mmCIF file of C-alpha atoms and ligand atoms in Angstrom:
data_model
loop_
_atom_site.group_PDB
_atom_site.id
_atom_site.type_symbol
_atom_site.label_atom_id
_atom_site.label_comp_id
_atom_site.label_asym_id
_atom_site.label_seq_id
_atom_site.Cartn_x
_atom_site.Cartn_y
_atom_site.Cartn_z
ATOM 1 C CA MET A 674 140.732 102.780 176.745
ATOM 2 C CA THR A 675 138.891 100.683 174.265
ATOM 3 C CA ASP A 676 140.755 97.902 172.522
ATOM 4 C CA THR A 677 141.016 99.041 168.926
ATOM 5 C CA SER A 678 142.560 95.908 167.421
ATOM 6 C CA PRO A 679 140.748 94.323 164.427
ATOM 7 C CA LYS A 680 137.887 92.151 165.543
ATOM 8 C CA SER A 681 136.197 89.144 164.144
ATOM 9 C CA PHE A 682 132.509 89.404 164.800
ATOM 10 C CA SER A 683 130.514 86.386 165.885
ATOM 11 C CA PRO A 684 127.253 85.969 164.003
ATOM 12 C CA ARG A 685 124.379 87.866 165.547
ATOM 13 C CA ILE A 686 121.028 88.584 163.911
ATOM 14 C CA PHE A 687 119.105 91.820 164.447
ATOM 15 C CA SER A 688 115.907 93.018 162.855
ATOM 16 C CA GLY A 689 113.004 95.312 163.635
ATOM 17 C CA ILE A 690 109.414 96.135 162.742
ATOM 18 C CA GLN A 691 107.551 99.402 163.252
ATOM 19 C CA PRO A 692 104.515 99.347 165.540
ATOM 20 C CA SER A 693 102.757 101.761 163.234
ATOM 21 C CA GLY A 694 99.432 99.958 163.235
ATOM 22 C CA GLY A 695 98.569 96.548 161.867
ATOM 23 C CA LEU A 696 100.797 93.729 160.678
ATOM 24 C CA THR A 697 100.327 92.592 157.091
ATOM 25 C CA LEU A 698 100.977 89.331 155.294
ATOM 26 C CA GLY A 699 104.004 91.160 153.828
ATOM 27 C CA ASN A 700 105.474 91.729 157.308
ATOM 28 C CA TYR A 701 104.730 88.118 158.183
ATOM 29 C CA LEU A 702 106.223 86.435 155.106
ATOM 30 C CA GLY A 703 108.999 88.976 154.437
ATOM 31 C CA ALA A 704 110.099 89.328 158.050
ATOM 32 C CA ILE A 705 108.528 87.559 161.056
ATOM 33 C CA LYS A 706 108.336 84.059 159.563
ATOM 34 C CA ARG A 707 111.997 84.338 158.588
ATOM 35 C CA PHE A 708 112.902 85.692 162.048
ATOM 36 C CA VAL A 709 111.431 82.522 163.530
ATOM 37 C CA ALA A 710 113.429 80.371 161.097
ATOM 38 C CA ALA A 711 116.630 82.218 162.107
ATOM 39 C CA GLN A 712 115.857 81.653 165.789
ATOM 40 C CA GLU A 713 115.528 77.919 165.065
ATOM 41 C CA GLN A 714 119.060 77.858 163.618
ATOM 42 C CA GLY A 715 120.493 78.532 167.050
ATOM 43 C CA ILE A 716 122.165 81.850 166.118
ATOM 44 C CA GLU A 717 121.763 84.709 168.617
ATOM 45 C CA THR A 718 118.668 86.649 167.534
ATOM 46 C CA ILE A 719 117.576 90.124 168.638
ATOM 47 C CA TYR A 720 114.183 91.420 167.499
ATOM 48 C CA CYS A 721 112.982 94.930 168.110
ATOM 49 C CA LEU A 722 109.689 96.804 168.062
ATOM 50 C CA VAL A 723 110.959 100.089 166.703
ATOM 51 C CA ASP A 724 108.668 102.567 168.442
ATOM 52 C CA LEU A 725 111.115 105.455 167.927
ATOM 53 C CA HIS A 726 110.883 104.862 164.186
ATOM 54 C CA ALA A 727 107.087 104.862 164.315
ATOM 55 C CA ILE A 728 106.918 108.458 165.572
ATOM 56 C CA THR A 729 108.712 109.800 162.499
ATOM 57 C CA VAL A 730 105.112 110.258 161.344
ATOM 58 C CA TRP A 731 102.306 111.292 163.711
ATOM 59 C CA GLN A 732 101.114 108.547 166.078
ATOM 60 C CA ASP A 733 98.227 108.878 168.465
ATOM 61 C CA PRO A 734 99.804 107.887 171.833
ATOM 62 C CA ALA A 735 97.072 105.428 172.889
ATOM 63 C CA LYS A 736 97.066 103.801 169.442
ATOM 64 C CA LEU A 737 100.861 103.548 169.484
ATOM 65 C CA ARG A 738 100.762 101.709 172.819
ATOM 66 C CA ASN A 739 98.146 99.329 171.463
ATOM 67 C CA ALA A 740 99.999 98.769 168.184
ATOM 68 C CA THR A 741 103.208 98.042 170.103
ATOM 69 C CA ARG A 742 101.508 95.371 172.194
ATOM 70 C CA GLU A 743 99.772 93.963 169.132
ATOM 71 C CA LEU A 744 103.100 93.731 167.321
ATOM 72 C CA ALA A 745 104.621 91.972 170.339
ATOM 73 C CA ALA A 746 101.676 89.557 170.266
ATOM 74 C CA GLY A 747 102.336 88.992 166.551
ATOM 75 C CA TYR A 748 105.982 88.136 167.139
ATOM 76 C CA LEU A 749 105.100 85.771 170.001
ATOM 77 C CA ALA A 750 102.163 84.128 168.211
ATOM 78 C CA ALA A 751 104.335 83.479 165.146
ATOM 79 C CA GLY A 752 106.857 81.606 167.267
ATOM 80 C CA ILE A 753 109.414 84.081 168.608
ATOM 81 C CA ASP A 754 110.404 82.589 171.957
ATOM 82 C CA PRO A 755 111.381 85.374 174.371
ATOM 83 C CA ARG A 756 113.773 83.018 176.150
ATOM 84 C CA ARG A 757 115.707 82.157 173.010
ATOM 85 C CA SER A 758 115.439 85.513 171.222
ATOM 86 C CA ILE A 759 115.699 88.967 172.736
ATOM 87 C CA LEU A 760 112.387 90.761 172.108
ATOM 88 C CA PHE A 761 112.012 94.372 173.229
ATOM 89 C CA ASN A 762 110.830 97.850 172.300
ATOM 90 C CA GLN A 763 113.471 100.252 171.061
ATOM 91 C CA SER A 764 112.687 103.267 173.271
ATOM 92 C CA GLN A 765 113.604 101.269 176.383
ATOM 93 C CA VAL A 766 117.230 100.928 175.331
ATOM 94 C CA PRO A 767 118.541 104.512 175.117
ATOM 95 C CA ALA A 768 121.792 103.423 173.463
ATOM 96 C CA HIS A 769 119.941 103.241 170.106
ATOM 97 C CA ALA A 770 119.126 106.964 170.116
ATOM 98 C CA GLN A 771 122.556 107.908 171.461
ATOM 99 C CA LEU A 772 124.412 106.010 168.770
ATOM 100 C CA ALA A 773 122.014 107.410 166.179
ATOM 101 C CA TRP A 774 123.163 110.921 167.110
ATOM 102 C CA ILE A 775 126.766 109.963 166.488
ATOM 103 C CA PHE A 776 125.715 108.466 163.143
ATOM 104 C CA ASN A 777 123.900 111.714 162.299
ATOM 105 C CA CYS A 778 127.378 113.179 162.401
ATOM 106 C CA VAL A 779 128.911 110.377 160.282
ATOM 107 C CA ALA A 780 126.347 110.019 157.486
ATOM 108 C CA ARG A 781 126.325 112.690 154.765
ATOM 109 C CA MET A 782 123.303 114.711 153.617
ATOM 110 C CA GLY A 783 123.761 113.423 150.077
ATOM 111 C CA TRP A 784 123.538 109.797 151.249
ATOM 112 C CA LEU A 785 120.191 110.402 152.939
ATOM 113 C CA ARG A 786 118.836 112.453 150.038
ATOM 114 C CA ARG A 787 119.165 109.346 147.880
ATOM 115 C CA MET A 788 116.829 107.274 150.085
ATOM 116 C CA THR A 789 113.830 106.396 147.943
ATOM 117 C CA GLN A 790 111.625 105.566 150.937
ATOM 118 C CA PHE A 791 111.917 109.143 152.223
ATOM 119 C CA LYS A 792 110.978 110.446 148.790
ATOM 120 C CA ASP A 793 107.990 108.064 148.639
ATOM 121 C CA LYS A 794 106.776 108.813 152.153
ATOM 122 C CA ALA A 795 107.342 112.555 152.162
ATOM 123 C CA GLY A 796 106.138 112.910 148.564
ATOM 124 C CA LYS A 797 105.490 116.485 147.493
ATOM 125 C CA HIS A 798 105.447 117.646 151.117
ATOM 126 C CA ALA A 799 109.127 117.093 151.955
ATOM 127 C CA GLU A 800 109.344 120.512 153.642
ATOM 128 C CA GLU A 801 106.598 119.457 156.047
ATOM 129 C CA ALA A 802 108.123 116.044 156.855
ATOM 130 C CA SER A 803 109.697 115.574 160.273
ATOM 131 C CA VAL A 804 113.481 115.751 160.548
ATOM 132 C CA GLY A 805 113.194 112.273 162.092
ATOM 133 C CA LEU A 806 111.700 110.865 158.876
ATOM 134 C CA PHE A 807 114.713 112.150 156.941
ATOM 135 C CA ALA A 808 117.321 110.955 159.468
ATOM 136 C CA TYR A 809 115.546 107.631 160.136
ATOM 137 C CA PRO A 810 118.060 105.430 158.259
ATOM 138 C CA ASN A 811 120.772 106.619 160.676
ATOM 139 C CA LEU A 812 118.683 105.379 163.606
ATOM 140 C CA MET A 813 118.169 102.119 161.748
ATOM 141 C CA ALA A 814 121.953 101.764 161.327
ATOM 142 C CA ALA A 815 122.363 102.446 165.057
ATOM 143 C CA ASP A 816 119.731 99.782 165.904
ATOM 144 C CA ILE A 817 121.858 97.193 164.179
ATOM 145 C CA LEU A 818 125.367 98.371 164.941
ATOM 146 C CA VAL A 819 124.819 99.021 168.661
ATOM 147 C CA TYR A 820 124.697 95.206 168.948
ATOM 148 C CA HIS A 821 127.534 94.587 166.507
ATOM 149 C CA ALA A 822 124.943 92.539 164.621
ATOM 150 C CA THR A 823 126.274 90.888 161.500
ATOM 151 C CA HIS A 824 123.123 89.717 159.662
ATOM 152 C CA VAL A 825 119.832 91.506 159.127
ATOM 153 C CA PRO A 826 116.844 89.645 157.670
ATOM 154 C CA VAL A 827 114.477 92.103 155.957
ATOM 155 C CA GLY A 828 112.153 92.430 152.980
ATOM 156 C CA GLU A 829 113.376 93.905 149.697
ATOM 157 C CA ASP A 830 112.130 97.431 150.566
ATOM 158 C CA GLN A 831 114.777 97.817 153.299
ATOM 159 C CA LYS A 832 117.748 97.017 151.065
ATOM 160 C CA GLN A 833 118.767 100.625 150.468
ATOM 161 C CA HIS A 834 118.656 101.389 154.208
ATOM 162 C CA LEU A 835 120.971 98.464 154.888
ATOM 163 C CA GLU A 836 123.391 99.684 152.245
ATOM 164 C CA LEU A 837 123.467 102.972 154.145
ATOM 165 C CA ALA A 838 124.162 101.096 157.403
ATOM 166 C CA ARG A 839 127.119 99.463 155.657
ATOM 167 C CA ASP A 840 128.366 102.845 154.421
ATOM 168 C CA ILE A 841 128.093 104.290 157.931
ATOM 169 C CA ALA A 842 130.062 101.378 159.442
ATOM 170 C CA ILE A 843 132.745 101.693 156.765
ATOM 171 C CA LYS A 844 133.070 105.482 157.164
ATOM 172 C CA PHE A 845 133.149 105.320 160.963
ATOM 173 C CA ASN A 846 135.818 102.608 160.885
ATOM 174 C CA HIS A 847 137.815 104.561 158.310
ATOM 175 C CA ASP A 848 137.502 107.944 160.086
ATOM 176 C CA PHE A 849 138.742 106.531 163.375
ATOM 177 C CA GLY A 850 141.210 104.102 161.829
ATOM 178 C CA LEU A 851 139.916 100.881 163.314
ATOM 179 C CA GLU A 852 137.596 97.994 162.623
ATOM 180 C CA PHE A 853 134.986 98.631 165.251
ATOM 181 C CA PHE A 854 131.635 98.164 163.519
ATOM 182 C CA PRO A 855 130.852 95.100 161.398
ATOM 183 C CA VAL A 856 129.815 95.718 157.802
ATOM 184 C CA VAL A 857 126.374 94.127 158.044
ATOM 185 C CA GLU A 858 124.991 91.590 155.602
ATOM 186 C CA PRO A 859 121.411 92.094 154.437
ATOM 187 C CA VAL A 860 119.579 88.763 154.327
ATOM 188 C CA ILE A 861 116.867 89.111 151.678
ATOM 189 C CA GLU A 862 115.863 85.566 150.805
ATOM 190 C CA GLY A 863 112.898 83.405 149.899
ATOM 191 C CA ALA A 864 109.826 83.686 147.698
ATOM 192 C CA ALA A 865 108.213 86.539 149.622
ATOM 193 C CA THR A 866 110.811 89.288 149.968
ATOM 194 C CA ARG A 867 108.367 91.623 148.239
ATOM 195 C CA VAL A 868 104.707 90.733 148.748
ATOM 196 C CA MET A 869 102.626 92.929 146.469
ATOM 197 C CA SER A 870 99.215 94.573 146.854
ATOM 198 C CA LEU A 871 96.276 92.291 146.036
ATOM 199 C CA ARG A 872 94.738 95.166 144.010
ATOM 200 C CA ASP A 873 97.850 96.182 142.052
ATOM 201 C CA GLY A 874 100.740 93.792 141.499
ATOM 202 C CA THR A 875 103.164 96.655 140.891
ATOM 203 C CA LYS A 876 102.709 98.132 144.399
ATOM 204 C CA LYS A 877 104.062 96.736 147.660
ATOM 205 C CA MET A 878 101.511 95.318 150.112
ATOM 206 C CA SER A 879 101.537 97.935 152.842
ATOM 207 C CA LYS A 880 99.730 98.844 156.035
ATOM 208 C CA SER A 881 99.489 102.423 154.807
ATOM 209 C CA ASP A 882 97.596 101.596 151.580
ATOM 210 C CA PRO A 883 94.177 103.302 151.838
ATOM 211 C CA SER A 884 92.439 100.172 150.480
ATOM 212 C CA ASP A 885 92.035 97.410 153.053
ATOM 213 C CA GLN A 886 91.306 95.035 150.128
ATOM 214 C CA SER A 887 94.932 95.490 149.015
ATOM 215 C CA ARG A 888 96.339 93.593 151.981
ATOM 216 C CA ILE A 889 95.801 90.711 154.341
ATOM 217 C CA ASN A 890 96.108 91.842 157.948
ATOM 218 C CA LEU A 891 97.206 89.335 160.562
ATOM 219 C CA THR A 892 94.080 90.314 162.494
ATOM 220 C CA ASP A 893 91.730 89.437 159.577
ATOM 221 C CA ASP A 894 89.340 86.556 160.237
ATOM 222 C CA ALA A 895 89.029 83.523 157.960
ATOM 223 C CA ASP A 896 86.153 85.031 155.926
ATOM 224 C CA ALA A 897 88.038 88.271 155.288
ATOM 225 C CA ILE A 898 91.195 86.393 154.232
ATOM 226 C CA ALA A 899 89.284 84.130 151.836
ATOM 227 C CA SER A 900 87.273 86.992 150.360
ATOM 228 C CA LYS A 901 90.332 89.192 149.774
ATOM 229 C CA ILE A 902 92.110 86.353 147.971
ATOM 230 C CA ARG A 903 89.016 85.549 145.901
ATOM 231 C CA LYS A 904 88.765 89.180 144.822
ATOM 232 C CA ALA A 905 92.512 89.639 144.250
ATOM 233 C CA ARG A 906 93.256 91.166 140.869
ATOM 234 C CA THR A 907 94.521 88.732 138.219
ATOM 235 C CA ASP A 908 94.837 88.563 134.449
ATOM 236 C CA PRO A 909 92.753 86.472 132.040
ATOM 237 C CA GLU A 910 95.505 83.973 131.064
ATOM 238 C CA PRO A 911 95.898 80.559 132.669
ATOM 239 C CA LEU A 912 98.952 80.125 134.898
ATOM 240 C CA PRO A 913 102.122 79.450 132.887
ATOM 241 C CA GLU A 914 103.828 76.065 132.675
ATOM 242 C CA SER A 915 107.117 77.457 134.001
ATOM 243 C CA VAL A 916 108.270 80.165 136.441
ATOM 244 C CA ASP A 917 109.755 82.135 133.513
ATOM 245 C CA GLY A 918 106.230 82.542 132.179
ATOM 246 C CA LEU A 919 105.398 84.747 135.186
ATOM 247 C CA GLU A 920 107.552 87.500 133.659
ATOM 248 C CA GLY A 921 105.421 90.586 133.104
ATOM 249 C CA ARG A 922 102.501 89.082 135.061
ATOM 250 C CA ALA A 923 102.889 90.842 138.403
ATOM 251 C CA GLU A 924 99.591 89.705 139.949
ATOM 252 C CA ALA A 925 100.047 86.054 138.972
ATOM 253 C CA ARG A 926 103.611 86.074 140.251
ATOM 254 C CA ASN A 927 102.490 87.584 143.540
ATOM 255 C CA LEU A 928 99.873 84.900 144.212
ATOM 256 C CA VAL A 929 102.342 82.150 143.286
ATOM 257 C CA ASN A 930 104.986 83.638 145.585
ATOM 258 C CA ILE A 931 102.537 84.007 148.474
ATOM 259 C CA TYR A 932 101.461 80.392 148.028
ATOM 260 C CA ALA A 933 105.100 79.229 147.930
ATOM 261 C CA ALA A 934 106.087 81.200 151.044
ATOM 262 C CA LEU A 935 103.074 80.038 153.044
ATOM 263 C CA ALA A 936 103.608 76.396 152.032
ATOM 264 C CA ASP A 937 107.419 76.549 152.447
ATOM 265 C CA ILE A 938 107.982 75.367 148.889
ATOM 266 C CA ALA A 939 109.650 76.913 145.819
ATOM 267 C CA PRO A 940 107.556 78.884 143.299
ATOM 268 C CA ALA A 941 108.466 76.197 140.717
ATOM 269 C CA GLU A 942 106.617 73.630 142.816
ATOM 270 C CA VAL A 943 103.515 75.818 142.851
ATOM 271 C CA ILE A 944 103.741 76.105 139.072
ATOM 272 C CA ALA A 945 104.191 72.330 138.788
ATOM 273 C CA GLN A 946 100.887 71.950 140.631
ATOM 274 C CA PHE A 947 98.811 74.752 139.058
ATOM 275 C CA GLY A 948 100.527 75.498 135.707
ATOM 276 C CA GLY A 949 98.097 75.508 132.777
ATOM 277 C CA GLN A 950 95.087 75.988 135.064
ATOM 278 C CA GLY A 951 93.143 79.202 135.613
ATOM 279 C CA PHE A 952 93.035 81.269 138.781
ATOM 280 C CA GLY A 953 89.799 79.410 139.593
ATOM 281 C CA ALA A 954 92.044 76.568 140.760
ATOM 282 C CA LEU A 955 94.812 78.556 142.471
ATOM 283 C CA LYS A 956 92.682 81.071 144.387
ATOM 284 C CA PRO A 957 90.552 78.646 146.452
ATOM 285 C CA ALA A 958 93.651 76.567 147.255
ATOM 286 C CA LEU A 959 95.540 79.685 148.289
ATOM 287 C CA ALA A 960 92.618 80.938 150.388
ATOM 288 C CA GLU A 961 92.473 77.588 152.171
ATOM 289 C CA LEU A 962 96.217 77.539 152.770
ATOM 290 C CA ALA A 963 96.270 81.143 154.035
ATOM 291 C CA VAL A 964 93.399 80.507 156.438
ATOM 292 C CA GLU A 965 95.057 77.297 157.655
ATOM 293 C CA LYS A 966 98.345 79.094 158.359
ATOM 294 C CA LEU A 967 97.061 82.455 159.592
ATOM 295 C CA SER A 968 93.996 81.525 161.674
ATOM 296 C CA PRO A 969 95.928 79.934 164.566
ATOM 297 C CA LEU A 970 98.259 82.928 164.571
ATOM 298 C CA ASN A 971 95.328 85.306 164.674
ATOM 299 C CA ALA A 972 93.692 83.377 167.548
ATOM 300 C CA GLU A 973 96.935 83.325 169.545
ATOM 301 C CA MET A 974 97.426 87.069 169.018
ATOM 302 C CA ARG A 975 93.948 87.712 170.390
ATOM 303 C CA ARG A 976 94.639 85.494 173.400
ATOM 304 C CA LEU A 977 97.929 87.264 174.165
ATOM 305 C CA MET A 978 96.329 90.699 173.805
ATOM 306 C CA GLN A 979 94.021 89.874 176.703
ATOM 307 C CA ASP A 980 96.972 90.183 179.073
ATOM 308 C CA PRO A 981 98.805 93.427 178.179
ATOM 309 C CA ALA A 982 100.669 93.442 181.507
ATOM 310 C CA GLU A 983 102.299 90.126 180.622
ATOM 311 C CA ILE A 984 103.335 91.494 177.212
ATOM 312 C CA ASP A 985 104.870 94.551 178.908
ATOM 313 C CA ARG A 986 106.686 92.297 181.367
ATOM 314 C CA LEU A 987 108.191 90.195 178.577
ATOM 315 C CA LEU A 988 109.272 93.314 176.673
ATOM 316 C CA GLY A 989 110.845 94.711 179.835
ATOM 317 C CA GLU A 990 112.894 91.553 180.337
ATOM 318 C CA GLY A 991 113.998 91.699 176.720
ATOM 319 C CA ALA A 992 114.994 95.362 177.117
ATOM 320 C CA GLU A 993 117.226 94.504 180.090
ATOM 321 C CA ARG A 994 119.024 91.853 178.064
ATOM 322 C CA ALA A 995 119.308 94.154 175.044
ATOM 323 C CA HIS A 996 120.654 96.994 177.213
ATOM 324 C CA SER A 997 123.361 94.761 178.664
ATOM 325 C CA ILE A 998 124.707 94.095 175.152
ATOM 326 C CA ALA A 999 124.224 97.596 173.741
ATOM 327 C CA GLN A 1000 125.551 99.711 176.612
ATOM 328 C CA PRO A 1001 129.186 98.472 176.531
ATOM 329 C CA ILE A 1002 129.282 98.886 172.740
ATOM 330 C CA LEU A 1003 127.935 102.444 173.072
ATOM 331 C CA GLU A 1004 130.529 103.219 175.766
ATOM 332 C CA GLN A 1005 133.351 101.937 173.576
ATOM 333 C CA THR A 1006 131.994 104.116 170.762
ATOM 334 C CA LEU A 1007 132.056 107.170 173.047
ATOM 335 C CA ASP A 1008 135.682 106.386 173.922
ATOM 336 C CA ILE A 1009 136.606 106.104 170.267
ATOM 337 C CA VAL A 1010 134.925 109.398 169.375
ATOM 338 C CA GLY A 1011 136.664 111.191 172.236
ATOM 339 C CA MET A 1012 133.944 111.747 174.821
ATOM 340 C CA ILE A 1013 135.094 111.776 178.448
ATOM 341 C CA ARG A 1014 133.026 109.283 180.380
ATOM 342 C CA SER A 1015 133.174 111.341 183.582
ATOM 343 C CA ARG A 1016 130.166 109.644 185.171
ATOM 344 C CA ARG A 1017 131.786 106.187 185.030
ATOM 345 C CA GLY A 1018 131.708 104.464 188.442
HETATM 346 P P1 LIG B 1348 108.640 97.953 158.430
HETATM 347 O O1 LIG B 1348 108.065 98.085 159.787
HETATM 348 O O2 LIG B 1348 108.087 98.805 157.330
HETATM 349 O O3 LIG B 1348 108.541 96.464 157.954
HETATM 350 C C1 LIG B 1348 109.007 95.402 158.787
HETATM 351 C C2 LIG B 1348 109.590 94.283 157.951
HETATM 352 O O4 LIG B 1348 108.598 93.765 157.054
HETATM 353 C C3 LIG B 1348 109.115 93.781 155.728
HETATM 354 N N1 LIG B 1348 108.010 94.048 154.792
HETATM 355 C C4 LIG B 1348 107.754 93.324 153.716
HETATM 356 N N2 LIG B 1348 108.352 92.232 153.221
HETATM 357 C C5 LIG B 1348 107.841 91.701 152.080
HETATM 358 N N3 LIG B 1348 106.775 92.236 151.431
HETATM 359 C C6 LIG B 1348 106.140 93.337 151.893
HETATM 360 N N4 LIG B 1348 105.078 93.842 151.258
HETATM 361 C C7 LIG B 1348 106.632 93.932 153.091
HETATM 362 N N5 LIG B 1348 106.262 95.012 153.838
HETATM 363 C C8 LIG B 1348 107.117 95.068 154.867
HETATM 364 C C9 LIG B 1348 110.148 94.908 155.722
HETATM 365 O O5 LIG B 1348 111.072 94.759 154.669
HETATM 366 C C10 LIG B 1348 110.770 94.750 157.081
HETATM 367 O O6 LIG B 1348 111.764 93.732 157.067
HETATM 368 N N6 LIG B 1348 112.916 100.492 158.871
HETATM 369 C C11 LIG B 1348 112.274 99.216 159.103
HETATM 370 C C12 LIG B 1348 112.321 98.761 160.545
HETATM 371 C C13 LIG B 1348 113.672 98.783 161.167
HETATM 372 C C14 LIG B 1348 114.701 97.830 160.979
HETATM 373 C C15 LIG B 1348 115.776 98.275 161.814
HETATM 374 C C16 LIG B 1348 114.814 96.672 160.221
HETATM 375 C C17 LIG B 1348 114.139 99.731 162.023
HETATM 376 N N7 LIG B 1348 115.394 99.413 162.420
HETATM 377 C C18 LIG B 1348 116.976 97.566 161.861
HETATM 378 C C19 LIG B 1348 116.026 95.965 160.283
HETATM 379 C C20 LIG B 1348 117.078 96.417 161.106
HETATM 380 C C21 LIG B 1348 110.822 99.323 158.682
HETATM 381 O O7 LIG B 1348 110.252 100.398 158.640
HETATM 382 O O8 LIG B 1348 110.219 98.125 158.492
#
């Protein structure tokens, strides 16, 4: 039987991104860039392309395959090293979906009904939404907990889902009277945990926004990046002399935060440089910085996409490594819940 004594969990980082078509500057600054930084710290890092999450809304199969490879290219181009981090697509490690089923039976309807992202995505058509879209946070909890991951770097919009993952771990541990799953720590840090739309500073930059002008895509060329920043919505005031002066100025704050995250400096340093000046000074500097940082990434993504078989091979290797961590944890979970593992060799 499984050892049920209290455990101390060694640090392990897990995070995931949906291959639902097109990476944005928000995904890059809020997630991928920070995943690379975590990898550089020498902690064990596991990064997933969550294809099972993507199909909670309709995906054309050919486009899904392409988006998955493009996302893999994005991770690799940004600096995820498949030897140091485990990089794989979720559907290839069945333990995620199996643990998610158990979590469907742990989480309560009321917990999921509170999820604001479901309300936003399903909107007025909740009755027409897939069951998967509703239950998705349980799968997300399984993604993390099937590795006993302790830290999860994400953007601000995933905070509520991580709180649910904590609640699921706590309830499971309590129900079965042991400390089996770690209570995960969300890691939501830096200037760009919520990159906003370039057209409306109150809305998140998102791949699903109908306006392409609202976002910078990692596949945009230098001209498109510069033009979108030039046309970004602003207000008529000059930039404030202190960060506090950004209060109530969503668009100005967004451009300052994007600049800070791209340059790896604090927003206060951006203000020290541009405070008191108009957007005529900040925008060209930001466009130049964004092109400088994103163009090499874009070129490397295009190079990697020329060899899809190599991308698939790397993902397959990652899936093997992921499976070898996840499977024993799933089997221990089955023991705890009371399933007879009759097929065990
Ligand atoms: P997804 O695919 O919507 O986004 C991937 C990551 O990018 C971050 N992000 C942003 N950060 C800052 N500003 C933005 N405008 C912005 N847009 C997106 C997200 O916060 C996220 O970190 N459910 C997740 C994927 C997932 C997952 C997991 C994450 C599935 N299982 C387990 C962590 C752990 C999602 O849909 O992210």
